[in-house]
Amino acid sequence: MGKRKARGDRPRRFVLLAAGLLFAVGLGVLAYPHVCQVLFDQQARHDESAFVEQRDGALGQGAVDPRLDELFRLLTVENERLAAEGQAELADPFAYEQPAIDLSAYGLPDNRIGYVRIEAMGAVLPLYLGASEANMALGAVHLTGSSYPVGGPNANAVIAAHRGYAQAALFRDVESLREGDEVEVENFRETLIYRVVETRVVDPGDFESVKIQPGRDLVTLSTCHPYGSNEYRFLVICERAL
């Protein structure tokens, strides 16, 4: 009698075990994006801190790599040229453009020119030159043909990112930004602080909205819109504060 009862308990134990495994798998699937985001944020903030510490330490000791001074002059001259001659080379950042300058020649690996910090979104993203598909999978990118992110009186640096994917949110929460929110661009020379002045939704081919505006030092964030679609572009226009 006792043996029959033990055999009858086996299917029940199997069902409970299977249910437990399915629950664990489901919990893992739900937790995966959150865990990936936490790891992405930790790595990005660690790398950003190291980047800024190394940069500021070199500046404080007067030990800046001369190649970086050369790079700053090059990018400044290029921004002046763009302001004077126009921006015929602009293209949609999601068409995957290659960078016009190889930063590795100036001691900056992976064509990473710095970081973008947006506290209102809780975002810190590495910033790469060239809106290539590979770079856009890693963080934010500078749009080739727009002003380089080194500031200036006639500049509009366009910074693009996806509206998130499994590993990171990126610009997913860009619609939460409000007028006055700060956007920090930490390049190889200094930290530039901008404030949001306007948001707008435009067609992918509307390049007039991201061109240089005479006398203004701007950064424009660009991403797909609406969330989950590639139909439009959501722009956040930011003006230099410091």
XYZ file of N, CA and C in Angstrom:
726
model
N 0.833 -1.213 0.000
C 0.000 0.000 0.000
C 0.859 1.250 0.000
N 1.894 1.280 0.839
C 2.798 2.422 0.922
C 3.558 2.611 -0.363
N 3.910 1.512 -1.065
C 4.660 1.626 -2.308
C 3.813 2.269 -3.402
N 2.487 1.884 -3.455
C 1.616 2.475 -4.455
C 1.516 3.979 -4.278
N 1.465 4.426 -3.037
C 1.370 5.852 -2.742
C 2.630 6.587 -3.192
N 3.802 5.958 -2.992
C 5.062 6.583 -3.390
C 5.126 6.734 -4.901
N 4.644 5.644 -5.636
C 4.649 5.750 -7.092
C 3.680 6.811 -7.578
N 2.575 6.989 -6.895
C 1.599 8.001 -7.264
C 2.095 9.408 -7.046
N 3.046 9.558 -6.114
C 3.594 10.898 -5.836
C 4.594 11.346 -6.896
N 5.125 10.415 -7.676
C 6.161 10.782 -8.643
C 5.665 11.764 -9.708
N 4.515 11.500 -10.350
C 4.039 12.492 -11.336
C 3.817 13.857 -10.719
N 3.310 13.848 -9.475
C 3.071 15.136 -8.826
C 4.376 15.883 -8.600
N 5.410 15.151 -8.153
C 6.711 15.791 -7.941
C 7.293 16.293 -9.256
N 7.074 15.511 -10.340
C 7.566 15.915 -11.660
C 6.879 17.206 -12.116
N 5.575 17.285 -11.912
C 4.832 18.488 -12.298
C 5.325 19.689 -11.506
N 5.534 19.503 -10.205
C 6.019 20.605 -9.374
C 7.410 21.050 -9.800
N 8.258 20.064 -10.124
C 9.621 20.392 -10.566
C 9.584 21.146 -11.897
N 8.750 20.671 -12.830
C 8.640 21.342 -14.123
C 8.103 22.757 -13.962
N 7.111 22.916 -13.080
C 6.548 24.240 -12.837
C 7.602 25.170 -12.245
N 8.412 24.624 -11.339
C 9.471 25.424 -10.735
C 10.510 25.857 -11.748
N 10.862 24.932 -12.663
C 11.833 25.264 -13.698
C 11.279 26.323 -14.651
N 10.009 26.168 -15.034
C 9.388 27.155 -15.922
C 9.326 28.524 -15.260
N 9.042 28.538 -13.967
C 9.002 29.813 -13.233
C 10.376 30.460 -13.207
N 11.415 29.635 -12.956
C 12.782 30.163 -12.902
C 13.212 30.708 -14.260
N 12.857 29.979 -15.337
C 13.197 30.444 -16.682
C 12.477 31.749 -16.991
N 11.189 31.801 -16.672
C 10.416 33.024 -16.904
C 10.971 34.197 -16.129
N 11.347 33.956 -14.876
C 11.933 35.017 -14.053
C 13.248 35.488 -14.650
N 14.037 34.534 -15.169
C 15.309 34.904 -15.790
C 15.110 35.746 -17.037
N 14.107 35.386 -17.845
C 13.815 36.160 -19.056
C 13.408 37.579 -18.693
N 12.568 37.721 -17.669
C 12.116 39.044 -17.245
C 13.263 39.862 -16.657
N 14.165 39.200 -15.947
C 15.253 39.911 -15.275
C 16.408 40.247 -16.208
N 16.512 39.537 -17.332
C 17.658 39.694 -18.222
C 17.892 41.135 -18.656
N 16.865 41.860 -19.177
C 17.116 43.248 -19.591
C 17.583 44.132 -18.442
N 17.006 43.931 -17.263
C 17.394 44.748 -16.110
C 18.844 44.484 -15.724
N 19.225 43.214 -15.698
C 20.607 42.861 -15.340
C 21.575 43.437 -16.372
N 21.223 43.325 -17.644
C 22.079 43.874 -18.705
C 22.227 45.383 -18.558
N 21.120 46.069 -18.238
C 21.164 47.519 -18.074
C 22.056 47.912 -16.910
N 21.934 47.189 -15.801
C 22.775 47.477 -14.635
C 24.248 47.304 -14.987
N 24.572 46.218 -15.671
C 25.965 45.972 -16.053
C 26.464 47.031 -17.027
N 25.613 47.408 -17.994
C 25.988 48.450 -18.959
C 26.264 49.760 -18.229
N 25.358 50.154 -17.327
C 25.512 51.408 -16.594
C 26.779 51.405 -15.751
N 27.035 50.295 -15.056
C 28.226 50.206 -14.217
C 29.491 50.348 -15.046
N 29.540 49.672 -16.185
C 30.725 49.742 -17.032
C 30.904 51.133 -17.612
N 29.794 51.725 -18.090
C 29.877 53.052 -18.704
C 30.322 54.099 -17.690
N 29.772 54.057 -16.487
C 30.141 55.038 -15.464
C 31.582 54.845 -15.002
N 32.005 53.598 -14.909
C 33.400 53.324 -14.533
C 34.355 53.859 -15.598
N 34.043 53.568 -16.871
C 34.905 54.009 -17.965
C 34.907 55.530 -18.082
N 33.734 56.139 -17.892
C 33.643 57.604 -17.953
C 34.484 58.240 -16.853
N 34.386 57.696 -15.650
C 35.152 58.235 -14.530
C 36.651 58.142 -14.798
N 37.084 57.005 -15.330
C 38.498 56.823 -15.661
C 38.927 57.787 -16.760
N 38.072 57.975 -17.749
C 38.351 58.880 -18.871
C 38.540 60.307 -18.367
N 37.599 60.780 -17.535
C 37.654 62.154 -17.030
C 38.839 62.332 -16.079
N 39.070 61.338 -15.228
C 40.189 61.427 -14.279
C 41.526 61.510 -15.015
N 41.688 60.689 -16.034
C 42.933 60.715 -16.815
C 43.084 62.044 -17.552
N 41.984 62.517 -18.134
C 42.015 63.788 -18.870
C 42.348 64.951 -17.950
N 41.618 65.075 -16.839
C 41.821 66.203 -15.932
C 43.180 66.134 -15.238
N 43.636 64.895 -14.974
C 44.955 64.748 -14.372
C 46.048 65.220 -15.307
N 45.922 64.871 -16.573
C 46.912 65.305 -17.568
C 46.878 66.818 -17.742
N 45.672 67.404 -17.739
C 45.556 68.861 -17.869
C 46.176 69.565 -16.676
N 45.920 69.027 -15.476
C 46.435 69.645 -14.257
C 47.953 69.595 -14.160
N 48.535 68.562 -14.741
C 49.988 68.410 -14.684
C 50.689 68.977 -15.910
N 49.901 69.537 -16.808
C 50.488 70.065 -18.041
C 51.101 68.984 -18.899
N 50.525 67.770 -18.805
C 51.100 66.630 -19.521
C 50.173 66.121 -20.608
N 49.443 67.019 -21.244
C 48.515 66.627 -22.294
C 49.272 66.110 -23.511
N 48.808 65.002 -24.038
C 49.396 64.448 -25.254
C 49.309 65.505 -26.355
N 50.420 65.897 -26.951
C 50.383 66.926 -28.005
C 49.487 66.546 -29.172
N 49.253 65.269 -29.345
C 48.362 64.845 -30.422
C 46.930 65.322 -30.168
N 46.554 65.445 -28.888
C 45.204 65.904 -28.560
C 45.046 67.395 -28.837
N 46.125 68.164 -28.598
C 46.084 69.582 -28.978
C 45.923 69.720 -30.487
N 46.629 68.877 -31.207
C 46.530 68.894 -32.665
C 45.114 68.515 -33.107
N 44.529 67.519 -32.442
C 43.177 67.086 -32.764
C 42.164 68.197 -32.484
N 42.335 68.884 -31.354
C 41.409 69.969 -31.023
C 41.466 71.068 -32.084
N 42.668 71.420 -32.521
C 42.805 72.445 -33.565
C 42.151 71.972 -34.861
N 42.350 70.703 -35.190
C 41.777 70.149 -36.414
C 40.248 70.204 -36.383
N 39.656 69.773 -35.264
C 38.195 69.745 -35.158
C 37.618 71.158 -35.122
N 38.319 72.079 -34.471
C 37.869 73.466 -34.427
C 37.865 74.075 -35.822
N 38.937 73.846 -36.575
C 39.016 74.353 -37.950
C 37.929 73.724 -38.808
N 37.691 72.440 -38.618
C 36.654 71.759 -39.400
C 35.275 72.324 -39.075
N 35.015 72.619 -37.798
C 33.737 73.226 -37.426
C 33.573 74.600 -38.068
N 34.657 75.363 -38.097
C 34.602 76.684 -38.738
C 34.332 76.547 -40.233
N 34.922 75.533 -40.853
C 34.696 75.307 -42.277
C 33.239 74.940 -42.542
N 32.682 74.074 -41.703
C 31.291 73.668 -41.867
C 30.357 74.869 -41.740
N 30.653 75.743 -40.769
C 29.816 76.928 -40.563
C 29.909 77.872 -41.756
N 31.088 77.962 -42.369
C 31.293 78.901 -43.473
C 30.793 78.354 -44.810
N 30.980 77.050 -45.033
C 30.695 76.486 -46.349
C 29.368 75.735 -46.431
N 28.757 75.429 -45.296
C 27.516 74.659 -45.317
C 27.756 73.189 -45.024
N 26.670 72.420 -44.971
C 26.737 71.026 -44.538
C 26.088 70.102 -45.563
N 26.700 70.018 -46.717
C 26.156 69.188 -47.785
C 26.291 67.702 -47.479
N 27.161 67.335 -46.520
C 27.454 65.927 -46.275
C 26.512 65.274 -45.267
N 25.553 66.007 -44.719
C 24.674 65.439 -43.707
C 23.831 64.296 -44.266
N 23.635 63.269 -43.429
C 22.780 62.142 -43.793
C 22.097 61.638 -42.523
N 21.045 60.881 -42.705
C 20.333 60.329 -41.557
C 21.286 59.468 -40.729
N 21.384 59.704 -39.404
C 22.317 58.915 -38.582
C 22.010 57.425 -38.598
N 20.760 57.052 -38.893
C 20.398 55.647 -38.895
C 20.621 54.991 -40.256
N 21.322 55.722 -41.154
C 21.743 55.148 -42.430
C 23.152 54.567 -42.307
N 23.766 54.700 -41.123
C 25.062 54.128 -40.804
C 26.201 54.722 -41.614
N 26.658 55.873 -41.103
C 27.740 56.615 -41.746
C 29.081 56.285 -41.091
N 30.127 56.372 -41.860
C 31.469 56.148 -41.355
C 32.082 57.479 -40.908
N 32.988 57.460 -39.923
C 33.608 58.695 -39.461
C 34.564 59.276 -40.497
N 34.701 60.601 -40.471
C 35.610 61.257 -41.404
C 37.025 61.320 -40.838
N 37.180 61.081 -39.538
C 38.483 61.170 -38.875
C 38.720 59.905 -38.055
N 39.928 59.382 -38.129
C 40.318 58.210 -37.340
C 41.008 58.697 -36.066
N 40.317 58.562 -34.926
C 40.859 59.082 -33.668
C 42.027 58.262 -33.132
N 42.208 57.043 -33.614
C 43.312 56.230 -33.106
C 44.660 56.874 -33.420
N 44.700 57.685 -34.474
C 45.937 58.391 -34.819
C 46.292 59.444 -33.780
N 45.320 59.787 -32.921
C 45.543 60.808 -31.890
C 45.511 60.210 -30.485
N 45.623 58.899 -30.412
C 45.707 58.238 -29.109
C 44.377 57.935 -28.458
N 43.276 58.062 -29.200
C 41.951 57.751 -28.661
C 41.458 56.454 -29.305
N 41.309 55.384 -28.523
C 40.953 54.089 -29.102
C 39.490 54.004 -29.507
N 39.203 53.135 -30.452
C 37.835 52.782 -30.841
C 37.030 53.962 -31.394
N 37.717 55.035 -31.790
C 37.037 56.246 -32.274
C 36.050 56.803 -31.239
N 36.383 56.601 -29.964
C 35.572 57.140 -28.866
C 36.122 58.513 -28.491
N 35.301 59.545 -28.716
C 35.750 60.912 -28.475
C 35.421 61.390 -27.071
N 34.571 60.652 -26.359
C 34.226 61.055 -24.997
C 32.972 60.376 -24.511
N 32.189 61.109 -23.695
C 30.979 60.558 -23.084
C 29.870 61.602 -23.075
N 28.634 61.116 -23.058
C 27.459 61.967 -22.901
C 26.794 61.585 -21.594
N 26.569 62.567 -20.732
C 25.914 62.326 -19.444
C 24.610 63.120 -19.408
N 23.507 62.423 -19.163
C 22.185 63.059 -19.085
C 21.529 62.584 -17.797
N 21.715 63.337 -16.723
C 21.238 62.909 -15.414
C 19.718 62.763 -15.374
N 18.992 63.618 -16.106
C 17.532 63.542 -16.094
C 17.025 62.211 -16.652
N 17.849 61.550 -17.455
C 17.515 60.233 -17.997
C 18.260 59.123 -17.271
N 19.162 59.495 -16.365
C 19.983 58.492 -15.699
C 20.921 57.796 -16.660
N 21.366 58.526 -17.682
C 22.150 57.909 -18.753
C 23.563 58.450 -18.816
N 24.524 57.560 -18.935
C 25.915 57.879 -19.269
C 26.292 56.962 -20.427
N 26.634 57.570 -21.572
C 26.902 56.778 -22.763
C 28.242 57.154 -23.370
N 29.018 56.178 -23.797
C 30.221 56.496 -24.570
C 29.813 57.147 -25.881
N 30.642 58.075 -26.349
C 30.334 58.819 -27.576
C 31.395 58.508 -28.627
N 30.945 57.977 -29.757
C 31.842 57.564 -30.830
C 31.676 58.461 -32.057
N 32.775 58.679 -32.765
C 32.691 59.354 -34.055
C 32.224 58.338 -35.093
N 31.238 58.735 -35.898
C 30.755 57.857 -36.948
C 29.549 57.054 -36.512
N 28.403 57.288 -37.183
C 27.171 56.580 -36.832
C 27.121 55.231 -37.537
N 28.151 54.408 -37.327
C 28.169 53.073 -37.911
C 27.274 52.156 -37.081
N 26.854 51.068 -37.683
C 25.989 50.124 -36.984
C 26.698 49.566 -35.746
N 28.005 49.305 -35.884
C 28.763 48.765 -34.750
C 28.824 49.769 -33.606
N 29.089 51.038 -33.932
C 29.163 52.058 -32.885
C 27.815 52.277 -32.211
N 26.730 52.233 -32.993
C 25.411 52.480 -32.424
C 24.954 51.350 -31.516
N 25.595 50.201 -31.621
C 25.299 49.105 -30.702
C 26.016 49.287 -29.365
N 26.984 50.226 -29.333
C 27.801 50.411 -28.135
C 27.392 51.620 -27.300
N 26.724 52.610 -27.933
C 26.383 53.820 -27.191
C 25.865 54.898 -28.109
N 26.268 56.136 -27.849
C 25.856 57.280 -28.669
C 26.922 57.547 -29.729
N 26.499 58.210 -30.815
C 27.420 58.465 -31.927
C 27.284 59.905 -32.403
N 28.385 60.417 -32.932
C 28.386 61.736 -33.566
C 28.040 61.563 -35.026
N 27.131 62.386 -35.527
C 26.704 62.311 -36.921
C 27.743 62.966 -37.819
N 28.321 62.171 -38.711
C 29.288 62.689 -39.672
C 28.658 63.805 -40.503
N 29.382 64.917 -40.633
C 28.878 66.062 -41.373
C 28.282 67.130 -40.489
N 28.075 66.816 -39.200
C 27.650 67.842 -38.249
C 28.880 68.340 -37.495
N 28.724 69.406 -36.728
C 29.858 69.965 -35.975
C 30.407 68.921 -35.003
N 31.709 68.948 -34.829
C 32.313 68.042 -33.855
C 32.022 68.535 -32.435
N 31.912 67.627 -31.466
C 31.494 68.001 -30.108
C 32.614 68.629 -29.271
N 33.114 69.772 -29.756
C 34.144 70.506 -29.012
C 33.686 71.934 -28.715
N 32.413 72.256 -29.010
C 31.884 73.586 -28.730
C 32.328 74.608 -29.757
N 31.762 75.804 -29.639
C 32.114 76.881 -30.550
C 30.902 77.752 -30.824
N 31.117 78.984 -31.282
C 30.013 79.938 -31.450
C 29.091 79.622 -32.614
N 29.538 78.815 -33.559
C 28.711 78.452 -34.711
C 28.804 76.940 -34.896
N 28.094 76.218 -34.031
C 28.241 74.762 -34.032
C 26.928 74.095 -33.642
N 26.705 72.926 -34.221
C 25.578 72.085 -33.837
C 26.015 70.635 -33.987
N 26.470 70.048 -32.891
C 26.921 68.657 -32.897
C 25.708 67.752 -32.725
N 25.457 66.903 -33.712
C 24.317 65.985 -33.645
C 24.785 64.664 -33.052
N 24.122 64.265 -31.960
C 24.465 63.036 -31.247
C 23.258 62.112 -31.310
N 23.454 60.939 -31.884
C 22.349 60.004 -32.090
C 22.556 58.728 -31.292
N 21.440 58.078 -30.975
C 21.477 56.764 -30.324
C 20.138 56.085 -30.564
N 20.127 54.775 -30.463
C 18.894 54.020 -30.602
C 17.978 54.252 -29.401
N 16.708 53.882 -29.555
C 15.754 53.955 -28.446
C 15.831 52.687 -27.598
N 17.021 52.188 -27.410
C 17.233 51.039 -26.534
C 17.188 49.712 -27.266
N 17.781 48.693 -26.634
C 17.740 47.321 -27.097
C 17.943 46.450 -25.870
N 18.098 45.167 -26.039
C 18.086 44.255 -24.882
C 19.150 44.585 -23.846
N 20.317 45.074 -24.308
C 21.431 45.292 -23.389
C 21.436 46.660 -22.716
N 20.748 47.658 -23.271
C 20.811 48.999 -22.693
C 19.664 49.862 -23.194
N 19.267 50.840 -22.375
C 18.164 51.729 -22.731
C 18.585 52.788 -23.741
N 19.855 53.228 -23.675
C 20.376 54.273 -24.555
C 19.464 55.507 -24.511
N 18.861 55.918 -25.653
C 17.989 57.104 -25.673
C 16.509 56.730 -25.540
N 16.212 55.590 -24.958
C 14.821 55.145 -24.842
C 13.925 56.179 -24.171
N 14.433 56.828 -23.115
C 13.616 57.734 -22.310
C 13.805 59.196 -22.695
N 14.218 59.446 -23.928
C 14.531 60.811 -24.350
C 13.320 61.740 -24.252
N 12.108 61.197 -24.390
C 10.917 62.037 -24.321
C 10.658 62.582 -22.918
N 11.361 62.062 -21.933
C 11.198 62.564 -20.562
C 11.958 63.870 -20.334
N 12.848 64.243 -21.259
C 13.634 65.463 -21.086
C 12.739 66.698 -21.210
N 13.029 67.675 -20.362
C 12.258 68.906 -20.327
C 13.186 70.109 -20.475
N 12.620 71.231 -20.865
C 13.390 72.455 -21.016
C 14.163 72.748 -19.732
N 15.448 73.026 -19.876
C 16.304 73.318 -18.735
C 17.119 72.137 -18.244
N 16.748 70.905 -18.635
C 17.541 69.737 -18.246
C 18.937 69.838 -18.858
N 19.937 69.365 -18.116
C 21.320 69.473 -18.574
C 21.769 68.240 -19.358
N 22.558 68.492 -20.367
C 23.225 67.448 -21.141
C 24.711 67.782 -21.138
N 25.521 66.900 -20.586
C 26.967 67.122 -20.508
C 27.683 66.325 -21.595
N 28.564 66.996 -22.296
C 29.409 66.340 -23.292
C 30.836 66.402 -22.779
N 31.376 65.250 -22.451
C 32.735 65.176 -21.907
C 33.663 64.703 -23.017
N 34.350 65.660 -23.624
C 35.268 65.276 -24.689
C 36.683 65.128 -24.141
N 37.644 64.935 -24.991
C 39.022 64.675 -24.572
C 39.710 65.903 -23.989
N 39.036 67.062 -24.010
C 39.660 68.299 -23.553
C 38.937 68.929 -22.372
N 37.600 68.868 -22.348
C 36.825 69.519 -21.289
C 35.413 68.966 -21.244
N 34.666 69.407 -20.219
C 33.255 69.051 -20.094
C 32.414 70.243 -20.515
N 31.588 70.043 -21.529
C 30.710 71.094 -22.044
C 29.304 70.842 -21.511
N 28.673 71.874 -20.972
C 27.343 71.726 -20.392
C 26.322 72.474 -21.246
N 25.304 71.747 -21.657
C 24.217 72.298 -22.463
C 22.899 72.137 -21.706
N 21.918 72.957 -22.073
C 20.581 72.822 -21.480
C 19.547 72.679 -22.594
N 18.567 71.836 -22.347
C 17.499 71.610 -23.319
C 16.703 72.902 -23.521
N 16.526 73.287 -24.786
C 15.732 74.480 -25.097
C 14.506 74.143 -25.939
N 14.494 72.979 -26.585
C 13.375 72.647 -27.467
C 13.404 71.165 -27.816
N 12.232 70.584 -28.032
C 12.128 69.239 -28.610
C 11.211 69.318 -29.819
N 11.449 68.455 -30.785
C 10.577 68.432 -31.967
C 10.643 67.061 -32.634
N 9.587 66.732 -33.376
C 9.523 65.497 -34.150
C 9.595 65.873 -35.623
N 10.521 65.234 -36.367
C 10.732 65.586 -37.771
C 10.822 64.322 -38.612
N 10.739 64.500 -39.923
C 10.962 63.401 -40.852
C 12.455 63.052 -40.886
N 12.798 61.807 -41.216
C 14.213 61.416 -41.269
C 15.051 62.268 -42.209
N 14.438 62.819 -43.255
C 15.185 63.616 -44.223
C 15.208 65.103 -43.930
N 14.690 65.507 -42.781
C 14.669 66.928 -42.414
C 16.005 67.309 -41.791
N 16.955 67.693 -42.631
C 18.287 68.038 -42.135
C 18.400 69.501 -41.731
N 17.450 70.315 -42.154
C 17.483 71.725 -41.769
C 17.388 71.876 -40.249
N 16.664 70.962 -39.609
C 16.460 71.051 -38.163
C 17.721 70.738 -37.362
N 18.716 70.125 -38.009
C 19.932 69.758 -37.278
C 21.161 70.495 -37.802
N 20.940 71.495 -38.647
C 22.078 72.238 -39.173
C 22.549 73.331 -38.207
N 23.723 73.857 -38.476
C 24.304 74.937 -37.673
C 23.402 76.160 -37.734
N 23.219 76.793 -36.591
C 22.477 78.054 -36.504
C 23.470 79.148 -36.124
N 23.686 80.123 -36.976
C 24.726 81.137 -36.740
C 24.635 81.767 -35.353
N 25.792 81.835 -34.699
C 25.888 82.476 -33.403
C 25.503 81.602 -32.229
N 25.109 80.349 -32.493
C 24.670 79.481 -31.395
C 25.592 78.270 -31.269
N 25.827 77.853 -30.028
C 26.614 76.654 -29.715
C 25.613 75.598 -29.261
N 25.299 74.639 -30.149
C 24.226 73.678 -29.905
C 24.724 72.234 -29.919
N 23.980 71.406 -29.213
C 24.051 69.955 -29.348
C 22.625 69.487 -29.596
N 22.437 68.629 -30.586
C 21.111 68.095 -30.874
C 21.131 66.582 -30.703
N 20.305 66.079 -29.798
C 20.142 64.642 -29.623
C 19.111 64.150 -30.628
N 19.388 63.013 -31.254
C 18.501 62.481 -32.276
C 18.277 60.991 -32.050
N 17.011 60.569 -32.161
C 16.698 59.149 -32.047
C 15.424 58.843 -32.809
N 15.114 57.561 -32.958
C 13.918 57.153 -33.686
C 12.654 57.477 -32.903
N 11.548 57.664 -33.633
C 10.277 58.004 -33.004
C 9.141 57.540 -33.910
N 8.040 57.036 -33.306
C 7.825 56.793 -31.873
C 8.608 55.572 -31.402
N 8.566 55.322 -30.109
C 9.303 54.200 -29.543
C 8.892 52.903 -30.253
N 9.894 52.177 -30.725
C 9.632 50.934 -31.435
C 9.429 51.098 -32.922
N 9.539 52.345 -33.410
C 9.345 52.614 -34.835
C 10.494 53.460 -35.359
N 10.707 53.393 -36.666
C 11.761 54.165 -37.313
C 11.169 55.237 -38.230
N 9.893 55.562 -38.040
C 9.190 56.428 -38.982
C 9.644 57.879 -38.911
N 9.897 58.388 -37.702
C 10.273 59.789 -37.523
C 11.556 59.878 -36.694
N 12.009 61.127 -36.483
C 13.142 61.391 -35.607
C 12.679 62.335 -34.489
N 13.043 61.988 -33.272
C 12.775 62.849 -32.119
C 14.057 63.607 -31.821
N 13.977 64.936 -31.875
C 15.144 65.785 -31.658
C 15.031 66.523 -30.327
N 16.153 66.598 -29.617
C 16.250 67.418 -28.405
C 17.352 68.442 -28.661
N 16.967 69.693 -28.787
C 17.914 70.753 -29.100
C 18.389 71.379 -27.803
N 19.703 71.420 -27.621
C 20.313 71.884 -26.375
C 21.298 73.019 -26.688
N 21.306 74.050 -25.852
C 22.193 75.200 -26.066
C 23.216 75.280 -24.953
N 24.414 75.700 -25.313
C 25.543 75.758 -24.379
C 25.230 76.686 -23.205
N 25.452 76.153 -22.001
C 25.262 76.934 -20.775
C 26.601 77.270 -20.138
N 27.540 76.313 -20.147
C 28.872 76.513 -19.556
C 29.919 75.851 -20.435
